[in-house]
PDB file of C-alpha atoms and ligand atoms in Angstrom:
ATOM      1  CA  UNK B   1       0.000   0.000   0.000  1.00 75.00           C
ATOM      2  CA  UNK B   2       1.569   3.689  -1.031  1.00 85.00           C
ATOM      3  CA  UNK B   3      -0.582   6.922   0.543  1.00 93.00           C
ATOM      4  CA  UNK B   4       0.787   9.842   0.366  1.00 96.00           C
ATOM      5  CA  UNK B   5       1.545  12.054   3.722  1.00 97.00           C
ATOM      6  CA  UNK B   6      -2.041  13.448   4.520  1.00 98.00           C
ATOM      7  CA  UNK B   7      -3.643  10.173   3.637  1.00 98.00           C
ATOM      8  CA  UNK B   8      -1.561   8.488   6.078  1.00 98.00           C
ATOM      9  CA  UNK B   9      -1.439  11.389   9.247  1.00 98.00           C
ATOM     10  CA  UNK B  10      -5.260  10.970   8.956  1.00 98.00           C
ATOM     11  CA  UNK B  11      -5.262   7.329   8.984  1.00 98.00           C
ATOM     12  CA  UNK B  12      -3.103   6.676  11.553  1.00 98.00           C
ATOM     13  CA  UNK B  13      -4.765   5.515  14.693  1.00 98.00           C
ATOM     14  CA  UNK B  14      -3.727   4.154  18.046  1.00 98.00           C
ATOM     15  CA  UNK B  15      -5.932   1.166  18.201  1.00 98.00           C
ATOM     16  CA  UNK B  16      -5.461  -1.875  20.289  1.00 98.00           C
ATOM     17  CA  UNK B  17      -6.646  -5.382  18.377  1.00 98.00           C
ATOM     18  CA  UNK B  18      -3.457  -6.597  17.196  1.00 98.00           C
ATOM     19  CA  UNK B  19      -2.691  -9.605  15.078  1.00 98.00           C
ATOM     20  CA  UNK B  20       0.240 -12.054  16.627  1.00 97.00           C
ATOM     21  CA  UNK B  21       1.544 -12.688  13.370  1.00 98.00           C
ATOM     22  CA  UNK B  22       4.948 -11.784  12.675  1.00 98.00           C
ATOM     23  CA  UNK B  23       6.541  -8.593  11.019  1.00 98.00           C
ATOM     24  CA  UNK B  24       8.720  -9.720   8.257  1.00 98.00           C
ATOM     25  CA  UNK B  25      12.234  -7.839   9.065  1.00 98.00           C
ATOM     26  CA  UNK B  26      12.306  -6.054   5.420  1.00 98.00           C
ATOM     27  CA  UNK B  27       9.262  -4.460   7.239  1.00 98.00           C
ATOM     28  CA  UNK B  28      11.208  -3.367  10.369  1.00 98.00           C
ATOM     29  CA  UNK B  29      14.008  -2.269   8.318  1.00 98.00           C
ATOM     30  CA  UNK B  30      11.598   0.551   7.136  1.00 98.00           C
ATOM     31  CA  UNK B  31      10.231   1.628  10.225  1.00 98.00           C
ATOM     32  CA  UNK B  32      13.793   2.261  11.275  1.00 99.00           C
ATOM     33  CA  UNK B  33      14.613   3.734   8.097  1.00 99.00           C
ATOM     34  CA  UNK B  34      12.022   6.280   9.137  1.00 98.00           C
ATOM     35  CA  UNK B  35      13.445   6.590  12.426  1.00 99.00           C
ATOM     36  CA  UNK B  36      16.836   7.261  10.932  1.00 98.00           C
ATOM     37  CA  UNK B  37      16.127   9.727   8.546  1.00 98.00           C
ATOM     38  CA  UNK B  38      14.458  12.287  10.789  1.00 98.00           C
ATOM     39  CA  UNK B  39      15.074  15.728  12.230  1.00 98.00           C
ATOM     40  CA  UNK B  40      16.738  16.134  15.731  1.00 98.00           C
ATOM     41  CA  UNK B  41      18.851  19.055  16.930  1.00 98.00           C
ATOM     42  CA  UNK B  42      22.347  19.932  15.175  1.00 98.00           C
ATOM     43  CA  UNK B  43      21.770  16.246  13.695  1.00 98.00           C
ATOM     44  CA  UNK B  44      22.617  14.345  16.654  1.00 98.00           C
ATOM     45  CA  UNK B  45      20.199  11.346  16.503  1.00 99.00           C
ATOM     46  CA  UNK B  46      19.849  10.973  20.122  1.00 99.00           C
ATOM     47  CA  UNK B  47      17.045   7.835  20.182  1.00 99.00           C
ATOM     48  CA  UNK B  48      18.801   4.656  21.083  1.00 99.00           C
ATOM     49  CA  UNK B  49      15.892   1.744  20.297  1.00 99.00           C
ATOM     50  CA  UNK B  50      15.652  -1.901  21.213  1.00 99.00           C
ATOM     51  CA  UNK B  51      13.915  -3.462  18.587  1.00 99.00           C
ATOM     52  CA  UNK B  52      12.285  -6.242  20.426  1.00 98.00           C
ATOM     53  CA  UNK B  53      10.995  -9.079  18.279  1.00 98.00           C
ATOM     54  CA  UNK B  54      12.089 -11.997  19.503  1.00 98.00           C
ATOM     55  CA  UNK B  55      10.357 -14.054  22.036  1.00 98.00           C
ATOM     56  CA  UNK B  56      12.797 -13.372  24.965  1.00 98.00           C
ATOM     57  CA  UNK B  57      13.165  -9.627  24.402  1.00 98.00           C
ATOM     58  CA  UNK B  58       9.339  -9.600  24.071  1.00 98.00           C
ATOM     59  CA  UNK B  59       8.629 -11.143  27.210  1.00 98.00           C
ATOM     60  CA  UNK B  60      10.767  -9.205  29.232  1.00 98.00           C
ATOM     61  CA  UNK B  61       8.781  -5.835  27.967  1.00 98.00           C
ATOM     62  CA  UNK B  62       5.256  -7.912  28.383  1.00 98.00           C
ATOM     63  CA  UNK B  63       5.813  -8.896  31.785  1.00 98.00           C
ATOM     64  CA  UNK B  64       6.110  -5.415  32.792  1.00 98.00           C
ATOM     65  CA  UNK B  65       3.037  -3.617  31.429  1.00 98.00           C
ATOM     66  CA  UNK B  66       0.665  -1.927  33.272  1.00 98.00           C
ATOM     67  CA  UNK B  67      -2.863  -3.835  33.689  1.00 96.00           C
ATOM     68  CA  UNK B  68      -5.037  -1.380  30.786  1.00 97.00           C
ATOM     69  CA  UNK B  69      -2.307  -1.989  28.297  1.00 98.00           C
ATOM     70  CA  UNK B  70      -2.531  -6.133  28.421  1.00 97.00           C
ATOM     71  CA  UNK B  71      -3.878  -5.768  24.889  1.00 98.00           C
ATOM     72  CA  UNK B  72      -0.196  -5.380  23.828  1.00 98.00           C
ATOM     73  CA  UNK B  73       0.733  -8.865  25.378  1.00 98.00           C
ATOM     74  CA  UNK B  74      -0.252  -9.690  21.524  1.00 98.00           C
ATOM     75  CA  UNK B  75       2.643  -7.206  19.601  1.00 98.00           C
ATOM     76  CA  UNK B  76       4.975  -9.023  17.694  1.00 98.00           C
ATOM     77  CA  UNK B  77       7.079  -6.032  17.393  1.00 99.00           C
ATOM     78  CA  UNK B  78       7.802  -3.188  19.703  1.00 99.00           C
ATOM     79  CA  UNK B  79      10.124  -0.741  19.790  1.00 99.00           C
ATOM     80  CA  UNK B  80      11.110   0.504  23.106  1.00 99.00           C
ATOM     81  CA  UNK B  81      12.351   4.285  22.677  1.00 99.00           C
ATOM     82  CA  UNK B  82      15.171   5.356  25.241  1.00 99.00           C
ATOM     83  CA  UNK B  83      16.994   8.946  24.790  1.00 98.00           C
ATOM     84  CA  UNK B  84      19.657  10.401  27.626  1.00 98.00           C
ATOM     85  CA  UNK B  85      19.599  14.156  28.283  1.00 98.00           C
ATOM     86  CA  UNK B  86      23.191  14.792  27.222  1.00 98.00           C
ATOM     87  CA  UNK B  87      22.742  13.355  23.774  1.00 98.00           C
ATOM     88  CA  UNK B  88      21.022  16.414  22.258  1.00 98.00           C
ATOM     89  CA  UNK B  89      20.842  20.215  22.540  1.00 98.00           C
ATOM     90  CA  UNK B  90      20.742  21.733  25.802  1.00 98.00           C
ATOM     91  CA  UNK B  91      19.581  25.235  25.310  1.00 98.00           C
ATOM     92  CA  UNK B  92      18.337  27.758  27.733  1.00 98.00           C
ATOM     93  CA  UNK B  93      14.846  28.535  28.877  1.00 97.00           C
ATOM     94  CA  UNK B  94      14.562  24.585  29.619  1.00 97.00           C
ATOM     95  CA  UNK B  95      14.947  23.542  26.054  1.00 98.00           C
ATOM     96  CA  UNK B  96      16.310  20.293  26.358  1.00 98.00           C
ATOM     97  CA  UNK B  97      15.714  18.580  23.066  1.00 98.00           C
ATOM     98  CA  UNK B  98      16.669  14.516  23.692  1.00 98.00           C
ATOM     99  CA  UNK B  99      12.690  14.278  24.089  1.00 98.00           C
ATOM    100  CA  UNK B 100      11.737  16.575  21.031  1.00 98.00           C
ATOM    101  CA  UNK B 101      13.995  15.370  18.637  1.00 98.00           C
ATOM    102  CA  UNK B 102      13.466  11.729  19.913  1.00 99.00           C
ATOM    103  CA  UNK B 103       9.295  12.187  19.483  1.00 99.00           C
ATOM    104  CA  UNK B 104       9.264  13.690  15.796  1.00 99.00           C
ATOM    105  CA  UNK B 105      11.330  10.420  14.685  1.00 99.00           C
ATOM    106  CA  UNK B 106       8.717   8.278  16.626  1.00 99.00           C
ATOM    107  CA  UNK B 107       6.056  10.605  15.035  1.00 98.00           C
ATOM    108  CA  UNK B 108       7.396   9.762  11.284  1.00 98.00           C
ATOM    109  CA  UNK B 109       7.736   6.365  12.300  1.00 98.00           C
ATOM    110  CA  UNK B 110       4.224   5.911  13.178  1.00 98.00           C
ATOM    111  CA  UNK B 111       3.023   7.432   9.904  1.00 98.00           C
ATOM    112  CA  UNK B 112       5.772   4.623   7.810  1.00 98.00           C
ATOM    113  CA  UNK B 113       3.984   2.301   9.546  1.00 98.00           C
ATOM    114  CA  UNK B 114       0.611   3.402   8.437  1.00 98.00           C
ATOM    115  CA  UNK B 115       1.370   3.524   5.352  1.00 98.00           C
ATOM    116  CA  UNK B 116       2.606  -0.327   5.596  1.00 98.00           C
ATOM    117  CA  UNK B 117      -0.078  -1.224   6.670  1.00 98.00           C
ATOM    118  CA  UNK B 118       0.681  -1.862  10.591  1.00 98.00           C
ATOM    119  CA  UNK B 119      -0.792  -0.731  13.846  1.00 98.00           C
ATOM    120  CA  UNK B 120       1.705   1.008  15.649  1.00 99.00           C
ATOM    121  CA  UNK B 121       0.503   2.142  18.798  1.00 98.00           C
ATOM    122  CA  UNK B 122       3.181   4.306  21.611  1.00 99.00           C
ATOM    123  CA  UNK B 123       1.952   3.735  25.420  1.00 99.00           C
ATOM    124  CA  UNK B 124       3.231   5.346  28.207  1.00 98.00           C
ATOM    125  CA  UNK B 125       1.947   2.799  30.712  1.00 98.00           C
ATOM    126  CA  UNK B 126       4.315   0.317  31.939  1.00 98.00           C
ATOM    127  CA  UNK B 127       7.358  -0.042  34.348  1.00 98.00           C
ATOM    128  CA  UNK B 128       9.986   1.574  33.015  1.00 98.00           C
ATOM    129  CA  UNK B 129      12.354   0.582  35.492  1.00 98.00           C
ATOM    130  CA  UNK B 130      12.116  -2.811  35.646  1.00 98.00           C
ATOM    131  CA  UNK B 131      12.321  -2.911  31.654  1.00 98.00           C
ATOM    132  CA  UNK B 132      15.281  -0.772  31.973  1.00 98.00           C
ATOM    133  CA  UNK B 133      16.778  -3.626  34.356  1.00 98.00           C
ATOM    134  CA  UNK B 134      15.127  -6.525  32.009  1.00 98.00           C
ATOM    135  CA  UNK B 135      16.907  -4.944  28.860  1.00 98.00           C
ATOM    136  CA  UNK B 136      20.082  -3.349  29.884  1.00 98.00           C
ATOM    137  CA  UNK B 137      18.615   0.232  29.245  1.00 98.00           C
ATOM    138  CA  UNK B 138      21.608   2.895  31.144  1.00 98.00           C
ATOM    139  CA  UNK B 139      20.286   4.244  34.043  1.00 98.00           C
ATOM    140  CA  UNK B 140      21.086   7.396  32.525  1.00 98.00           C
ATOM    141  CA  UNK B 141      18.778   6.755  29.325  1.00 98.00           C
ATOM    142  CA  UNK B 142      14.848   7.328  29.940  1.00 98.00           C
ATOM    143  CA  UNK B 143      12.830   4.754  28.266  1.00 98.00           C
ATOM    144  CA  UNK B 144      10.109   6.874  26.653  1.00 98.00           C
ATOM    145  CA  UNK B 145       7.569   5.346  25.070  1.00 99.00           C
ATOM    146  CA  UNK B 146       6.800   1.497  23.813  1.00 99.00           C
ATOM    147  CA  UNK B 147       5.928   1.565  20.097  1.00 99.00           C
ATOM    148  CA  UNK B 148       3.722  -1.640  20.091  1.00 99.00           C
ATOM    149  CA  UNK B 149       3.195  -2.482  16.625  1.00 99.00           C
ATOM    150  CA  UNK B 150       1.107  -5.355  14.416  1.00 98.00           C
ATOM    151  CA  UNK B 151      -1.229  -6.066  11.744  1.00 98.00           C
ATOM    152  CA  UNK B 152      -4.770  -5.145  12.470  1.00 98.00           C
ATOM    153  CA  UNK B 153      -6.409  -7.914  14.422  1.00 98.00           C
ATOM    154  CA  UNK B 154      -9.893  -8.800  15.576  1.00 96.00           C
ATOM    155  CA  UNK B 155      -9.602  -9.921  19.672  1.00 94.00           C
ATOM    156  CA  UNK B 156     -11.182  -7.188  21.239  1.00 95.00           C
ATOM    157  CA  UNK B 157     -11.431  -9.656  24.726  1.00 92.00           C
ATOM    158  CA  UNK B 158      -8.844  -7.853  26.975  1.00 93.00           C
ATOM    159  CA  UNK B 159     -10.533  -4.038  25.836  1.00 97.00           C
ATOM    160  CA  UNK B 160     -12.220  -2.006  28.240  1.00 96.00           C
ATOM    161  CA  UNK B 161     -15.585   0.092  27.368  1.00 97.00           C
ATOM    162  CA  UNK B 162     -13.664   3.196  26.666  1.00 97.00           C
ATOM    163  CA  UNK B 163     -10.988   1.605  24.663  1.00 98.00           C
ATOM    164  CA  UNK B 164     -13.598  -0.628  22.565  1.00 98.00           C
ATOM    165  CA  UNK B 165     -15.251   2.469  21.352  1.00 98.00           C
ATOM    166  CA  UNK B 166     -11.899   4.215  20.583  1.00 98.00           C
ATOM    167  CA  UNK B 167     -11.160   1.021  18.347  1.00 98.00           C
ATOM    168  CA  UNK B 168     -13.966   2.533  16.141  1.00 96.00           C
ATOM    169  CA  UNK B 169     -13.949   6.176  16.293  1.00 97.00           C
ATOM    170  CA  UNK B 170     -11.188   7.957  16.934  1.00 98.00           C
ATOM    171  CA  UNK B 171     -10.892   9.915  20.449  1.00 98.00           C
ATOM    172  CA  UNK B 172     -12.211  13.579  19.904  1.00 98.00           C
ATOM    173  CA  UNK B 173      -9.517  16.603  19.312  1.00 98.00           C
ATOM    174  CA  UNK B 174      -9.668  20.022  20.851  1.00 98.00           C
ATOM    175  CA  UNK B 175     -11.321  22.536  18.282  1.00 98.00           C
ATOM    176  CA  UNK B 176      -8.372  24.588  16.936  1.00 97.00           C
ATOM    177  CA  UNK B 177      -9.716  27.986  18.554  1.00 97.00           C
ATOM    178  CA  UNK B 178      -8.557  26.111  22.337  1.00 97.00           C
ATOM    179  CA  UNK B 179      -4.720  25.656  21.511  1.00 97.00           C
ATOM    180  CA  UNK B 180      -3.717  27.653  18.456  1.00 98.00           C
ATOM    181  CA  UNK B 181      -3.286  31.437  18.450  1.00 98.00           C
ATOM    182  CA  UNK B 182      -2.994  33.814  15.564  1.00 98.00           C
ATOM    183  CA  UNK B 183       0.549  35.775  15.371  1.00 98.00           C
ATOM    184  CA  UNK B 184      -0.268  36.280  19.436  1.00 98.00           C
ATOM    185  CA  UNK B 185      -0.389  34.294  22.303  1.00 98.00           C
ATOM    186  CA  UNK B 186      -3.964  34.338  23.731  1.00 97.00           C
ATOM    187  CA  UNK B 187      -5.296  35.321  20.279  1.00 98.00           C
ATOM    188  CA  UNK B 188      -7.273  32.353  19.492  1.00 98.00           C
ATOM    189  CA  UNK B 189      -7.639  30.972  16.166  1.00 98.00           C
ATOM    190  CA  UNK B 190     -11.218  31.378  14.553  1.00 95.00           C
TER     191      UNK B 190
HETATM  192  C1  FMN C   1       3.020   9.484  24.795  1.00 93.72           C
HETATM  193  C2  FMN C   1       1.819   8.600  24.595  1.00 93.72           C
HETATM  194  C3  FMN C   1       1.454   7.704  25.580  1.00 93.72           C
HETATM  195  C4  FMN C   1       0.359   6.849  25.392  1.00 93.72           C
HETATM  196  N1  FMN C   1       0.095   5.896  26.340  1.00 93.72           N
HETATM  197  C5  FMN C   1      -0.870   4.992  26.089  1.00 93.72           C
HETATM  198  C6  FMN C   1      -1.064   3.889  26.971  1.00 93.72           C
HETATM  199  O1  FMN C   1      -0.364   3.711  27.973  1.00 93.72           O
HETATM  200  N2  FMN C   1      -2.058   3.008  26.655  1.00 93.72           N
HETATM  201  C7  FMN C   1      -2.839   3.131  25.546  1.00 93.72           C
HETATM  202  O2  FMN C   1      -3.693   2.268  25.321  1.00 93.72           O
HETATM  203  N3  FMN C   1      -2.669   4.166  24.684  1.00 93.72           N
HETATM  204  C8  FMN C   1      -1.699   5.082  24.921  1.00 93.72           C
HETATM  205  N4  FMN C   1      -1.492   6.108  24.026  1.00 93.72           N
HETATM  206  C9  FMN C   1      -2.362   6.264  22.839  1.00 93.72           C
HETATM  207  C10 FMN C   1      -3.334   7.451  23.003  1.00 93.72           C
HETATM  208  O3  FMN C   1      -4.328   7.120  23.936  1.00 93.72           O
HETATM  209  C11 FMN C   1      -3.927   7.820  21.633  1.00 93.72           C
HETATM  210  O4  FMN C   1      -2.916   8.214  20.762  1.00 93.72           O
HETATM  211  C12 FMN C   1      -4.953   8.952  21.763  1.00 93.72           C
HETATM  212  O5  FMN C   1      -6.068   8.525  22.495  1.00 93.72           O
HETATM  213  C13 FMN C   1      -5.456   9.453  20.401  1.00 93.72           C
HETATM  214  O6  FMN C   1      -5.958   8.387  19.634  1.00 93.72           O
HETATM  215  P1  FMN C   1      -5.408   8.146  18.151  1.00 93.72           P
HETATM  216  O7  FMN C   1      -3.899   8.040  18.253  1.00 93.72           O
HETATM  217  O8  FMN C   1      -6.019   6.847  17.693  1.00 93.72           O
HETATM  218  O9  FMN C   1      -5.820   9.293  17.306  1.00 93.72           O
HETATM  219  C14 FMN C   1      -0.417   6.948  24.205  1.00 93.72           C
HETATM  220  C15 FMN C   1      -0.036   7.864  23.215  1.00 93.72           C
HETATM  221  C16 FMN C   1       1.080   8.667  23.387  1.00 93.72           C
HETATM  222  C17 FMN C   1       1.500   9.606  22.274  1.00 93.72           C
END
């Protein structure tokens, strides 16, 4: 499947019902071709990511998820995101980039994957420490995000209410008037 950029920003979605069958590596190669090729700050490409597909590596993330996010005990494929502080720019006014630079190559990631045809869903809920332990992670690194990524599947059994109707409609955005000002802050957009 080829879409171009606004086809694929509008149909990515964070859903949950993954398939357990496998992502061929070709595939992964992309998604961190995607990863690779993105912006960061002075071009210092501060993600580090474990690409965990195999069944050890996968376990080691699974047993450490928080209880709404057992729908991911299904991924094949996820990609744990770690960045350290001192690997990007440090500028003043608390702009510390390592996150920034770290989220727009998730970001472009996420779309690759669209367009290939895969879920690929980021969570924040799980213990980051104890997959930090599991998988070696630096102390110094912070383990972001888990990319959790498959091919659309159809086991909706471990789903809450909330998440079974966000499998179907997409959760609602802020208008644009409530966070985007013309040329002045507090000018909202109408
Ligand atoms: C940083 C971050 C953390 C998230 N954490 C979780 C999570 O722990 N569990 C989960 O099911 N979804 C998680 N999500 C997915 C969001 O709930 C989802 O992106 C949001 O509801 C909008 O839905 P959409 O991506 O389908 O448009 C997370 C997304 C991001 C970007």
């Amino acid at each position: 499947m080829s879409m171009n950029v606004k086809e694929s920003v509008q149909r990515r979605r964070a859903t949950r019902a993954l398939d357990v069958r496998t992502v061929d590596v070709d595939v992964i190669a992309e998604l961190m071709e995607a990863i690779r090729l993105s912006p960061s700050c002075n071009n210092n490409q501060p993600w580090r990511v474990i690409v965990a597909y195999d069944p050890v590596s996968l376990e080691a993330i699974k047993s450490s998820l928080s209880k709404g996010n057992s729908w991911a005990l299904k991924a094949p494929l996820i990609f744990a995101i770690c960045a350290r502080l001192d690997d990007d720019c440090k500028l003043n006014d608390r702009r510390d980039y390592f996150l920034f630079s770290t989220g727009i190559a998730v970001g472009e990631m996420l779309l690759r994957a669209t367009e290939l045809g895969l879920i690929a869903h980021p969570i924040a809920g799980f213990d980051a420490l104890a997959i930090k332990e599991k998988l070696g992670i630096p102390e110094d690194h912070v383990l972001i995000t888990l990319v959790n990524c498959g091919y659309p599947g159809t086991d909706v059994s471990m789903l809450s209410e909330k998440q079974l109707i966000s499998e179907k409609e997409r959760p609602a955005r802020k208008p644009v008037g409530e966070n985007f000002f013309n040329g002045r802050w507090g000018n909202h957009w109408s």
